[in-house]
Short mmCIF file of C-alpha atoms and ligand atoms in Angstrom, two decimals:
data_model
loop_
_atom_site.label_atom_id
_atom_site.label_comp_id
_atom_site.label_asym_id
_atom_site.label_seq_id
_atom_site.Cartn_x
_atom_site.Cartn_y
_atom_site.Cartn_z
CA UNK A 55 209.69 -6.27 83.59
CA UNK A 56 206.60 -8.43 83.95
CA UNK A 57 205.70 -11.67 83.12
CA UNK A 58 203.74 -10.50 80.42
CA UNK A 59 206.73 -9.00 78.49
CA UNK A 60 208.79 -11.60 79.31
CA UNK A 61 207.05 -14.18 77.75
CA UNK A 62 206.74 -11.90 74.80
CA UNK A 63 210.82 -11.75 74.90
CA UNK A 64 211.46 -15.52 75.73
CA UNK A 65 209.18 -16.41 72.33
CA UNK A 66 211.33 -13.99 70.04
CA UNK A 67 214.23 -15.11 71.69
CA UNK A 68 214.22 -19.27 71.60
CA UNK A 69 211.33 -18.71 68.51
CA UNK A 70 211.98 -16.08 66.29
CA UNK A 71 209.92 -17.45 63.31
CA UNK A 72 207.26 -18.54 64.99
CA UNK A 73 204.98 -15.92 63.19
CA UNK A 74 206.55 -16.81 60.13
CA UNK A 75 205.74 -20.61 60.07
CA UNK A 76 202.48 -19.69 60.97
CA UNK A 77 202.12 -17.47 57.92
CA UNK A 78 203.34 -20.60 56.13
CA UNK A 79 200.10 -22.31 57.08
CA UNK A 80 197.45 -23.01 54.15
CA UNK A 81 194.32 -20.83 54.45
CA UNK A 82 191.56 -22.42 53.52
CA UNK A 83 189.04 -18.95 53.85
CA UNK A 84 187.61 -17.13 51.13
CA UNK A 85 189.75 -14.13 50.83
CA UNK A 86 186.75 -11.60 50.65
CA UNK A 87 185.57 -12.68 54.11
CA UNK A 88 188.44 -12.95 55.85
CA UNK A 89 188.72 -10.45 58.61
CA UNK A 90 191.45 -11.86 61.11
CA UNK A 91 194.81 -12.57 60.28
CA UNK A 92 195.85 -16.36 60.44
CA UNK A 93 199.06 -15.00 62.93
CA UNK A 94 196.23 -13.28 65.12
CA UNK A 95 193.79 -15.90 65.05
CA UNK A 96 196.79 -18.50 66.08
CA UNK A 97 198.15 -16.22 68.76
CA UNK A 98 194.39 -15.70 70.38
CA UNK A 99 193.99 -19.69 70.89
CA UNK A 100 197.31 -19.38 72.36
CA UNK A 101 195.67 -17.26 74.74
CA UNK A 102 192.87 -20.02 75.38
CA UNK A 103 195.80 -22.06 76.95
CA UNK A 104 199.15 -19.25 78.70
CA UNK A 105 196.68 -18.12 80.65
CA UNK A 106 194.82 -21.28 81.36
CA UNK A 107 191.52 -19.41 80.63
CA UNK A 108 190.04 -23.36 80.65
CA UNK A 109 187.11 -23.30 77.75
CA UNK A 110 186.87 -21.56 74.85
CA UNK A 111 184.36 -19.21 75.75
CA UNK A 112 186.45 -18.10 78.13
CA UNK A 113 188.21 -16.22 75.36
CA UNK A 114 185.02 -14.09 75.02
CA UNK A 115 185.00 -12.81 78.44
CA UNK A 116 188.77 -12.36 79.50
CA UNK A 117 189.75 -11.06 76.35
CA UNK A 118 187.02 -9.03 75.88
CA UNK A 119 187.20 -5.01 75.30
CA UNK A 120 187.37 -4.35 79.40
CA UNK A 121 190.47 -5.44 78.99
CA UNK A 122 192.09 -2.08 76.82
CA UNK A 123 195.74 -3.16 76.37
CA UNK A 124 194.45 -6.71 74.78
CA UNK A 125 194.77 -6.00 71.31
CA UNK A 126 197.64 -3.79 71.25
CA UNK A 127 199.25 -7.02 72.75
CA UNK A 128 197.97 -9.35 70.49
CA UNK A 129 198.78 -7.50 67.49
CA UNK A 130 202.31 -7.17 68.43
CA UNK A 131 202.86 -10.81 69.08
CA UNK A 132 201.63 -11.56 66.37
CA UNK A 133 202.31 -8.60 63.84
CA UNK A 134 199.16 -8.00 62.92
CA UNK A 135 196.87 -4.46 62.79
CA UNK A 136 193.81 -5.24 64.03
CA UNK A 137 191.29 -3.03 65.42
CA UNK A 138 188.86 -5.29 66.82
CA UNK A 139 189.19 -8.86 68.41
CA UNK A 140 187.21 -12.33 67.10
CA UNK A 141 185.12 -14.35 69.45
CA UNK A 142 186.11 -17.68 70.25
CA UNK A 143 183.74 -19.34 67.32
CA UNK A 144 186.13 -17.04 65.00
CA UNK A 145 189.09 -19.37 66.07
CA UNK A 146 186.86 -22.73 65.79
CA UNK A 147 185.49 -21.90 62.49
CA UNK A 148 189.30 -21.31 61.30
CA UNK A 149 190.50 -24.44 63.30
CA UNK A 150 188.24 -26.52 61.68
CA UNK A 151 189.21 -25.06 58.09
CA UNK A 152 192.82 -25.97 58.54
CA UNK A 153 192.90 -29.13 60.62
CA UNK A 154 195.55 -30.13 63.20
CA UNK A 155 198.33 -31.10 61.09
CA UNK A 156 199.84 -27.36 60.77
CA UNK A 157 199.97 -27.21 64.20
CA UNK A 158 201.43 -30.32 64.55
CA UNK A 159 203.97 -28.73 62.05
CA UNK A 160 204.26 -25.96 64.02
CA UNK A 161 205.39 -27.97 67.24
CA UNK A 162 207.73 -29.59 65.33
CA UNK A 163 209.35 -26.46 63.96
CA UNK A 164 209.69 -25.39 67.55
CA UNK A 165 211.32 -28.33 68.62
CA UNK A 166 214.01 -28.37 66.16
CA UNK A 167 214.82 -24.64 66.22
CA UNK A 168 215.24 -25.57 70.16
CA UNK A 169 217.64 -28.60 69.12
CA UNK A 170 219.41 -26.78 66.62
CA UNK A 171 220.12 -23.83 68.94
CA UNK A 172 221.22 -26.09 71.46
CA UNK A 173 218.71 -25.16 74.20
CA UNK A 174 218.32 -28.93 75.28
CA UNK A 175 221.71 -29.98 74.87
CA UNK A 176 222.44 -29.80 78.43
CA UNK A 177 219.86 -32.69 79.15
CA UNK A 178 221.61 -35.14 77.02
CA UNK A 179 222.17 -39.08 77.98
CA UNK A 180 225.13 -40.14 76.25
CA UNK A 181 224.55 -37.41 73.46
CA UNK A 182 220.79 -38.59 72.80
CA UNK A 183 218.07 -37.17 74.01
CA UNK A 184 215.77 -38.64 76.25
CA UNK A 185 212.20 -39.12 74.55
CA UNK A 186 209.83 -40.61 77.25
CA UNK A 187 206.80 -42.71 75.63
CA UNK A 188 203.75 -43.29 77.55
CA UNK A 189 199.90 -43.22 76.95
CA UNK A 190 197.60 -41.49 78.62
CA UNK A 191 195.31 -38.19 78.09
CA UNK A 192 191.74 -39.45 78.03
CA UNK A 193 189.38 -37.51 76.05
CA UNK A 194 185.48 -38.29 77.22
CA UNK A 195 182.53 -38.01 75.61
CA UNK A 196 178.49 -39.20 76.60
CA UNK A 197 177.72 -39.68 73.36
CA UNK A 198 179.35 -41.33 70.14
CA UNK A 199 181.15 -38.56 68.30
CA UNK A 200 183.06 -40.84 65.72
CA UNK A 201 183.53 -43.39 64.50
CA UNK A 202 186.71 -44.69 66.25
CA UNK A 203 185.64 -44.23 69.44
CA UNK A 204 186.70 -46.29 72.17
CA UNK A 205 184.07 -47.57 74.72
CA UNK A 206 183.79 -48.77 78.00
CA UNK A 207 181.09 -49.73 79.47
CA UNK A 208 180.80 -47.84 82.92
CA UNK A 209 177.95 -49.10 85.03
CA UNK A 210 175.03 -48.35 82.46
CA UNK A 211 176.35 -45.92 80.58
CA UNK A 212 178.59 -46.50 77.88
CA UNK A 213 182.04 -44.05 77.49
CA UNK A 214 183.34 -43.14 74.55
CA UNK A 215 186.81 -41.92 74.38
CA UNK A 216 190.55 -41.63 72.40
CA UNK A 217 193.69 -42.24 74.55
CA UNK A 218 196.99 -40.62 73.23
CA UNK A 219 200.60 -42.05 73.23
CA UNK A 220 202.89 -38.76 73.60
CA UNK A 221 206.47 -39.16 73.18
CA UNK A 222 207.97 -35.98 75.77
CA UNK A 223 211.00 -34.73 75.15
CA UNK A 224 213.27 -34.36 78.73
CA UNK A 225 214.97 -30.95 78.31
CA UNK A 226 216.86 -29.24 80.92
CA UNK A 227 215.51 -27.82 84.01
CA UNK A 228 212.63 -30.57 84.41
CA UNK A 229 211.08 -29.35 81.09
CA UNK A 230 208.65 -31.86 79.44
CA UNK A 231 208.06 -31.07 75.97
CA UNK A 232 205.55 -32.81 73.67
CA UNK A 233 207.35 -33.88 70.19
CA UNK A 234 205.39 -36.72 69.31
CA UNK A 235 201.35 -37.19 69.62
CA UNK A 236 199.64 -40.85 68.40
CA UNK A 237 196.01 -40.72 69.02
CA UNK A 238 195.04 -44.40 69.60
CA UNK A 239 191.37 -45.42 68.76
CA UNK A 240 189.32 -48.62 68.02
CA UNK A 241 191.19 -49.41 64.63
CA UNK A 242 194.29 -50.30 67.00
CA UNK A 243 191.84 -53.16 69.01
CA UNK A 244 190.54 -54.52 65.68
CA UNK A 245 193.61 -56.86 65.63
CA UNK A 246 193.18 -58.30 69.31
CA UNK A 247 191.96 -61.93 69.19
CA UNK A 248 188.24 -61.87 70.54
CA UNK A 249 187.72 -62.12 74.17
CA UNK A 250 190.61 -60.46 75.09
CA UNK A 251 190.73 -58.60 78.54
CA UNK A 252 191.31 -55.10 78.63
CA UNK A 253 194.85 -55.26 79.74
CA UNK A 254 195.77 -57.24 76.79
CA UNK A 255 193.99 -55.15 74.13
CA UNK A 256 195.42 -52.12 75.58
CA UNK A 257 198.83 -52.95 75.50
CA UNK A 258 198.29 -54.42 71.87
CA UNK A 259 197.22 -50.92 71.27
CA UNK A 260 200.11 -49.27 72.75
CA UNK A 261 202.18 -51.05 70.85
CA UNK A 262 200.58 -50.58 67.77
CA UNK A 263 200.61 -46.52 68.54
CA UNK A 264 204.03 -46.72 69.72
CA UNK A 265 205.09 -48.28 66.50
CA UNK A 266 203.51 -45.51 64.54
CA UNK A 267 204.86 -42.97 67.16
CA UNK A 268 208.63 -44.07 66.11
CA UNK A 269 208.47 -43.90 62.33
CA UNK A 270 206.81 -40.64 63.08
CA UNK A 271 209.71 -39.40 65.31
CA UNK A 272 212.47 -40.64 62.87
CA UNK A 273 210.63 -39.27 59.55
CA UNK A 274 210.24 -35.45 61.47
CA UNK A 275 213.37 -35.84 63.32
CA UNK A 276 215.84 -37.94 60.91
CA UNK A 277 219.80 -36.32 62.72
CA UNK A 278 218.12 -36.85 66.57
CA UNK A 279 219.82 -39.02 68.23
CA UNK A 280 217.06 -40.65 70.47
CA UNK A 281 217.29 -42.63 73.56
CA UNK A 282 213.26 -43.89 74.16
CA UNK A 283 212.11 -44.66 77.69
CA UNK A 284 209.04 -46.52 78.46
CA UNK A 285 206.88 -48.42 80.69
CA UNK A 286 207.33 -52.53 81.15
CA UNK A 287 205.28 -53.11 78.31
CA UNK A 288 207.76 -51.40 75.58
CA UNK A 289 210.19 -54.55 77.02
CA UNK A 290 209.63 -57.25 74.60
CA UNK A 291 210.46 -58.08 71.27
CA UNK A 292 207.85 -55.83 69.26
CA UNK A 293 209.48 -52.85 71.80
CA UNK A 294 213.05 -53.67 70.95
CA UNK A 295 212.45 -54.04 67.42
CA UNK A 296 210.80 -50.44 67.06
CA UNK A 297 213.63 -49.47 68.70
CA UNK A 298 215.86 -50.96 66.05
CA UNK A 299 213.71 -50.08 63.09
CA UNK A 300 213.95 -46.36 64.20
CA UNK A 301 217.67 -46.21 64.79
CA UNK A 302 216.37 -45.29 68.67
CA UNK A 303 218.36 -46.44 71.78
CA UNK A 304 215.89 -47.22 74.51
CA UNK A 305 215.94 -47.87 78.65
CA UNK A 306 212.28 -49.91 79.56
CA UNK A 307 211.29 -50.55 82.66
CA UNK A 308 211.79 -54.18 83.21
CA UNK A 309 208.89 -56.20 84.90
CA UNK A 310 209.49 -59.52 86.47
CA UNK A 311 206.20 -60.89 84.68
CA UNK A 312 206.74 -59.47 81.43
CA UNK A 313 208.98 -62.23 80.28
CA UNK A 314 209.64 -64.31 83.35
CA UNK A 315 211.96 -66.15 81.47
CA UNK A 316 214.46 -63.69 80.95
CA UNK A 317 213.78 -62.05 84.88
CA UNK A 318 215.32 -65.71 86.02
CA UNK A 319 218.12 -65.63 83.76
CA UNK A 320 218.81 -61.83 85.52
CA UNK A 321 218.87 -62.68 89.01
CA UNK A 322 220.49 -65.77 88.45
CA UNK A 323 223.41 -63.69 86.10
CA UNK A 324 223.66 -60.63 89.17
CA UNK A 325 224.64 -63.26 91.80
CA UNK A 326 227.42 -64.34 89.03
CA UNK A 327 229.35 -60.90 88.15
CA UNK A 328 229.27 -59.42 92.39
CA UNK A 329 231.80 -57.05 90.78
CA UNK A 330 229.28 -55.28 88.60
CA UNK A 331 228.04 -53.31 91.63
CA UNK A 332 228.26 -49.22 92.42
CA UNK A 333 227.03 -47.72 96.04
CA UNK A 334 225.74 -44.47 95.88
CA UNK A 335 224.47 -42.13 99.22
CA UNK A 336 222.89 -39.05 97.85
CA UNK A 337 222.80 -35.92 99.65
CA UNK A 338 219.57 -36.69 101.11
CA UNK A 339 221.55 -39.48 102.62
CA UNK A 340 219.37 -42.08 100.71
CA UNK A 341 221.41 -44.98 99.64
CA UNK A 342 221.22 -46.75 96.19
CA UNK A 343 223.49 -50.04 94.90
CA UNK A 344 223.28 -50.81 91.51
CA UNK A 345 223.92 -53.65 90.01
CA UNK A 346 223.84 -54.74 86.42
CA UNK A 347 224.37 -58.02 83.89
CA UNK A 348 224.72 -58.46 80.47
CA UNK A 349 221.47 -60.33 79.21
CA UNK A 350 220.33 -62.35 75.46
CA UNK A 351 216.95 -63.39 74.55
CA UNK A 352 215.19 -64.80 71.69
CA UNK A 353 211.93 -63.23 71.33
CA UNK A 354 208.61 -65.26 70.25
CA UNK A 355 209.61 -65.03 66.41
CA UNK A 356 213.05 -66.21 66.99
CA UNK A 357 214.67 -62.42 66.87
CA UNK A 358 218.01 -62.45 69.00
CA UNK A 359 218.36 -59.43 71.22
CA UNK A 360 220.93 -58.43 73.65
CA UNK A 361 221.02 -55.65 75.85
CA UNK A 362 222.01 -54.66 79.95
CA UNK A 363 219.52 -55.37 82.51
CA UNK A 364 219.95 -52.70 85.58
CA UNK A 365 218.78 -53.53 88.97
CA UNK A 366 218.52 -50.75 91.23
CA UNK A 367 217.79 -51.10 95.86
CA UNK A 368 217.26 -47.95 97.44
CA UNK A 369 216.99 -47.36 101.40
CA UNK A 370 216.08 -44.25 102.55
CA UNK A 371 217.46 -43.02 105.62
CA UNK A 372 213.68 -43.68 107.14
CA UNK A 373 214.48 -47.16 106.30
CA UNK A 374 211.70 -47.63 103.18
CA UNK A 375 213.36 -49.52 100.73
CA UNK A 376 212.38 -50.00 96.97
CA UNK A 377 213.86 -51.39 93.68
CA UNK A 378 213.71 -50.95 90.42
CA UNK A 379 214.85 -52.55 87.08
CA UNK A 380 215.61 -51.66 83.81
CA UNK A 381 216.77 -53.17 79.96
CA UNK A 382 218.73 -50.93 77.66
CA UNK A 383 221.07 -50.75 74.84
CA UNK A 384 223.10 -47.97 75.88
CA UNK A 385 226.75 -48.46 77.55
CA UNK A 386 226.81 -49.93 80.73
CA UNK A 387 230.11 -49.67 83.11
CA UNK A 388 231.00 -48.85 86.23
CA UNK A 389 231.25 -45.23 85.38
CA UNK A 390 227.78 -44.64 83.16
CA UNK A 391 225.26 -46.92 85.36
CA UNK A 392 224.11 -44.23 87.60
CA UNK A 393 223.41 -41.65 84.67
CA UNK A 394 221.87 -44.47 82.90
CA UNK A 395 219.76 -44.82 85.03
CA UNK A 396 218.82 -42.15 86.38
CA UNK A 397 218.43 -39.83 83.38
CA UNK A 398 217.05 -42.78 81.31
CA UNK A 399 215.29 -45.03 83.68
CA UNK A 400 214.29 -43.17 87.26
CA UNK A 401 212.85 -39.72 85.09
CA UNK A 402 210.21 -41.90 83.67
CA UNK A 403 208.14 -40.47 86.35
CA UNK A 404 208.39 -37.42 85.29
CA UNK A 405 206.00 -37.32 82.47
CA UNK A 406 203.52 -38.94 85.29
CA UNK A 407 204.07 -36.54 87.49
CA UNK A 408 205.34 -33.04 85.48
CA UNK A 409 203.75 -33.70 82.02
CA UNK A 410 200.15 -35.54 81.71
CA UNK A 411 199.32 -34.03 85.40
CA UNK A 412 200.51 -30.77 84.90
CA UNK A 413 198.23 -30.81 81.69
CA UNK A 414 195.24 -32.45 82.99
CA UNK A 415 195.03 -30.42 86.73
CA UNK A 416 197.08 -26.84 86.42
CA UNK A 417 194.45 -25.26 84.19
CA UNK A 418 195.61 -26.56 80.83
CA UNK A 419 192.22 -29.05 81.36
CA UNK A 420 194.28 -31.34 78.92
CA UNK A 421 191.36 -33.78 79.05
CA UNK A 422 188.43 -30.88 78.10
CA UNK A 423 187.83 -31.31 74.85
CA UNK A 424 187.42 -27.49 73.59
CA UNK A 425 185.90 -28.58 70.50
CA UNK A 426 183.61 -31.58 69.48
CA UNK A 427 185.13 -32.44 66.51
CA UNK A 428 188.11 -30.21 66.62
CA UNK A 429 189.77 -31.57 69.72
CA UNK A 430 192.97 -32.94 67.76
CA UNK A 431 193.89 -28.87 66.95
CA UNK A 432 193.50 -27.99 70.56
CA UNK A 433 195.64 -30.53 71.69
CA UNK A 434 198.25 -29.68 69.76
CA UNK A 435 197.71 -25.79 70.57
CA UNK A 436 197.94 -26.96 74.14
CA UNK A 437 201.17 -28.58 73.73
CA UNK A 438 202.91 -25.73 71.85
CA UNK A 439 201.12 -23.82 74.44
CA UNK A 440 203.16 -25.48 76.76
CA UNK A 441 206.25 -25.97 75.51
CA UNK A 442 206.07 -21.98 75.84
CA UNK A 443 205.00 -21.53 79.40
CA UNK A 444 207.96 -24.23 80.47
CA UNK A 445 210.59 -21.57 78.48
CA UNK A 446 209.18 -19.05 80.44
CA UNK A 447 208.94 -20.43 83.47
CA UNK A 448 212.31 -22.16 83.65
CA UNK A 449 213.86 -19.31 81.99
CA UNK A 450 216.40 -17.05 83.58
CA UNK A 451 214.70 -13.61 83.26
CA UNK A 452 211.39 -14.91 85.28
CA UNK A 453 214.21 -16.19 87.65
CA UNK A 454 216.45 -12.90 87.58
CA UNK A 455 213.07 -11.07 87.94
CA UNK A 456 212.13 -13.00 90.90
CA UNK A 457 216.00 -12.38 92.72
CA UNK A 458 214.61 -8.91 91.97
CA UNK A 459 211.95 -9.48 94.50
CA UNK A 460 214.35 -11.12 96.65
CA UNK A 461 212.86 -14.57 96.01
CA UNK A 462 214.85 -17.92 95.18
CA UNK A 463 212.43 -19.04 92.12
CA UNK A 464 209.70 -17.81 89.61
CA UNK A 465 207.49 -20.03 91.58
CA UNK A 466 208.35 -18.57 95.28
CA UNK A 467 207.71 -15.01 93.60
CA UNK A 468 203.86 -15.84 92.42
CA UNK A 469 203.25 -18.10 95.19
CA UNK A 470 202.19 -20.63 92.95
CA UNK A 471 201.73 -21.38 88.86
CA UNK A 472 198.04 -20.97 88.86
CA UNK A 473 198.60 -17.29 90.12
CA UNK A 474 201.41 -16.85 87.62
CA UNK A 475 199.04 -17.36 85.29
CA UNK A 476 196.53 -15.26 86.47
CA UNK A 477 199.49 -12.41 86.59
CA UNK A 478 199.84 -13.07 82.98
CA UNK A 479 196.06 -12.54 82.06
CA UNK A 480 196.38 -9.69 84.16
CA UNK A 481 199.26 -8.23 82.39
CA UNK A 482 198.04 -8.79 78.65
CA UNK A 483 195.00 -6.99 79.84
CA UNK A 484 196.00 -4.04 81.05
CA UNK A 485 199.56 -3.31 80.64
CA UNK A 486 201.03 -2.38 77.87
CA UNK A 487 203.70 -4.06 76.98
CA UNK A 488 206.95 -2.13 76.17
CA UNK A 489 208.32 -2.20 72.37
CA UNK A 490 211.56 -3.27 72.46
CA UNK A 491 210.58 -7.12 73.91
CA UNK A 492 208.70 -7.59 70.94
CA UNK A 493 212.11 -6.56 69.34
CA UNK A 494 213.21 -10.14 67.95
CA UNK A 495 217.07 -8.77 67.27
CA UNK A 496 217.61 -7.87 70.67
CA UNK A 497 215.66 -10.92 72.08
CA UNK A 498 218.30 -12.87 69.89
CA UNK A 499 221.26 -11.10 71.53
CA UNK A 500 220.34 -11.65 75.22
CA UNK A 501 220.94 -14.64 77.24
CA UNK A 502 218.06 -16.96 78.15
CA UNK A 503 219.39 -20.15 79.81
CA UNK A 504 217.00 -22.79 80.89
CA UNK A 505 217.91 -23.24 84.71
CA UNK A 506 217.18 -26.16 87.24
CA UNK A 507 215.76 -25.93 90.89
ZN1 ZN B 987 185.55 -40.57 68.56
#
């Protein structure tokens, strides 16, 4: 098999409705003049984003008629019969008629087939799962193209631009997986007090978005049991209470000058409980002691919280050392503070380095806006997009097919993602795929487990 059919198989597997929550979607098109299915239409802006064609005219030229096993493809995936293919204003025209909250619906769908199935259980901190929060994803523009446009002034010129708060889901295997999108604008600065610097109004509008983000997270995903985990700015009374209000368990980063107060009251209370300690020498022969203390504070409108503070000193066999610190409600003891902190507190980097990056530079071109007005559908066509390229990717048939080869991983076998990619544009172009992957009970019956390294 080839990439091509496998992701074909890995969708019908861990997805097998996806085509029918898309037919679930409301069309707003005339009836008389509609040519392309909604499951087609859906399936080709897929196609903008697997294979990373980069813009949407893109779509025009690699998925044009020189490439004769296109269709048959398409029409499979998506169960559709049609004889000729749209051009990319086909899929903006319908993008625009339906908006971004179906595929927003659609993502969520995805995610809790994937939860209910069990796919991500293997990830789990203390039975949550781990929902990292953190803003980022600029989107660009020259000109003014709304109304809630943020601006900075950049030399003469002045940017306008939306920034996103994405709560990423940590599955197994190093997957990242969007379930939760806040788009933050200039309606979330209005409160600031004037004068403000930057720093302040951002992280009033952080927490603002991330306060939206929750209720949004609890109200699509009532049963999760979440534990949050966010930058130093989540630690502080607004952070802990959207914790609370959202029945969420949260590890943030802890900052000694985000409430200096309670920092003191930390070091002072590690010197006092020397038995709260653990030594750890990793493989890598990197050692770690951890330390931790219970901690209470009173927040600036007189809330009581209590919670663990972490500290963390690492020295690397090379001799660099480096700390770290953390606050969170979950159990502390001798036996949990290493998975506490490590699956809750040390994998916030992960959405730096695996999730916003891989978006913005592996040909995803997160921060391209694909449409003027439209952008909100593409990013949320990106991130199902994605979710789907991480199941294929970390799944065991691209890893069974590269032992094939004689290779150790998916990524040894293509030499890198960019040219998996390109293997998959490749394939949908001019092989056709065989039948029975399209075949959703067999993809049901086989074994697709998500693996690590
Ligand atoms: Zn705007």
């Amino acid at each position: 098999m080839s990439i091509g059919p496998i992701l074909a198989q890995t969708v019908r597997h861990f997805l097998p409705e996806l085509n029918a929550w898309i037919d679930q979607i409301e069309d707003p098109r005339f009836p008389p003049f509609v040519t392309y299915s909604k499951r087609f239409l859906l399936w080709w802006g897929l196609m903008l984003f697997l294979p990373k064609l980069s813009s949407r005219r893109q779509l025009d030229y690699q998925l044009n008629t020189n490439g004769p096993a296109v269709l048959a493809n398409l029409n499979r995936l998506a169960d559709t019969r049609q004889t000729t293919r749209p051009v990319n204003k086909t899929l903006e025209y319908f993008l625009t008629g339906i908006g971004e909250r179906p595929l927003c619906v659609l993502r969520q769908n995805a995610l809790n087939r994937l939860i209910r199935m069990k796919a991500l259980d293997e990830a789990r901190l203390q039975g949550r799962l781990v929902i990292l929060v953190d803003g980022s994803g600029y989107l660009v523009f020259n000109h003014k193209h709304c109304e809630h446009c943020l601006t900075r002034r950049h030399g003469q010129k002045t940017l306008y631009m939306h920034q996103v708060l994405e709560a990423k889901l940590l599955g197994p295997a190093q997957t990242v997986l969007s379930i939760g999108t806040e788009f933050i604008d200039n309606r979330d600065a209005a409160d600031s007090p004037p004068g403000s610097g930057e720093e302040r109004v951002k992280q009033d509008c952080e927490l603002k978005a991330m306060r939206r983000l929750g209720a949004k997270l609890r109200s699509d995903f009532p049963q999760l049991r979440i534990c949050l985990s966010g930058d130093g700015l989540y630690a502080c009374g607004e952070g802990f209470q959207i914790a609370k209000d959202y029945r969420c368990d949260y590890v943030y980063t802890f900052k000694p000058d985000r409430i200096p107060t309670l920092w003191q009251d930390f070091q002072g209370l590690l010197t006092l409980c020397p038995d709260q300690r653990v030594e750890v020498t990793t493989p890598q022969k990197t050692h770690q002691v951890y330390r931790w203390a219970h901690l209470q504070y009173t927040d600036s409108d007189k809330r009581d919280w209590s919670f663990t503070g972490i500290h963390c000193r690492e020295i690397k066999r090379d001799g660099t050392q480096s700390e770290w610190s953390w606050v969170t409600s979950l159990k502390v003891s001798r036996e949990t503070v290493v998975e506490v902190a490590t699956g809750g507190g040390r994998e916030r980097w992960r959405v730096e380095n695996e999730g916003f990056n891989t978006q913005k530079n592996s040909g995803l071109n997160l921060e391209h806006a694909y449409s003027h007005t439209n952008w909100a559908a593409y990013y949320y066509l990106l991130q199902i997009a994605h979710l789907l390229l991480q199941l294929v990717e970390k799944g065991s048939l691209l890893r069974q097919l590269a032992q094939q080869a004689g290779q150790p991983t998916a990524v040894k076998l293509f030499g890198s993602l960019k040219n998996m990619s390109q293997r998959l544009l490749e394939s949908l172009r001019y092989l056709d795929w065989p039948d029975e992957v399209f075949d959703v009970r067999l993809a049901r019956k086989i074994q697709i487990r998500l693996d690590s390294s």
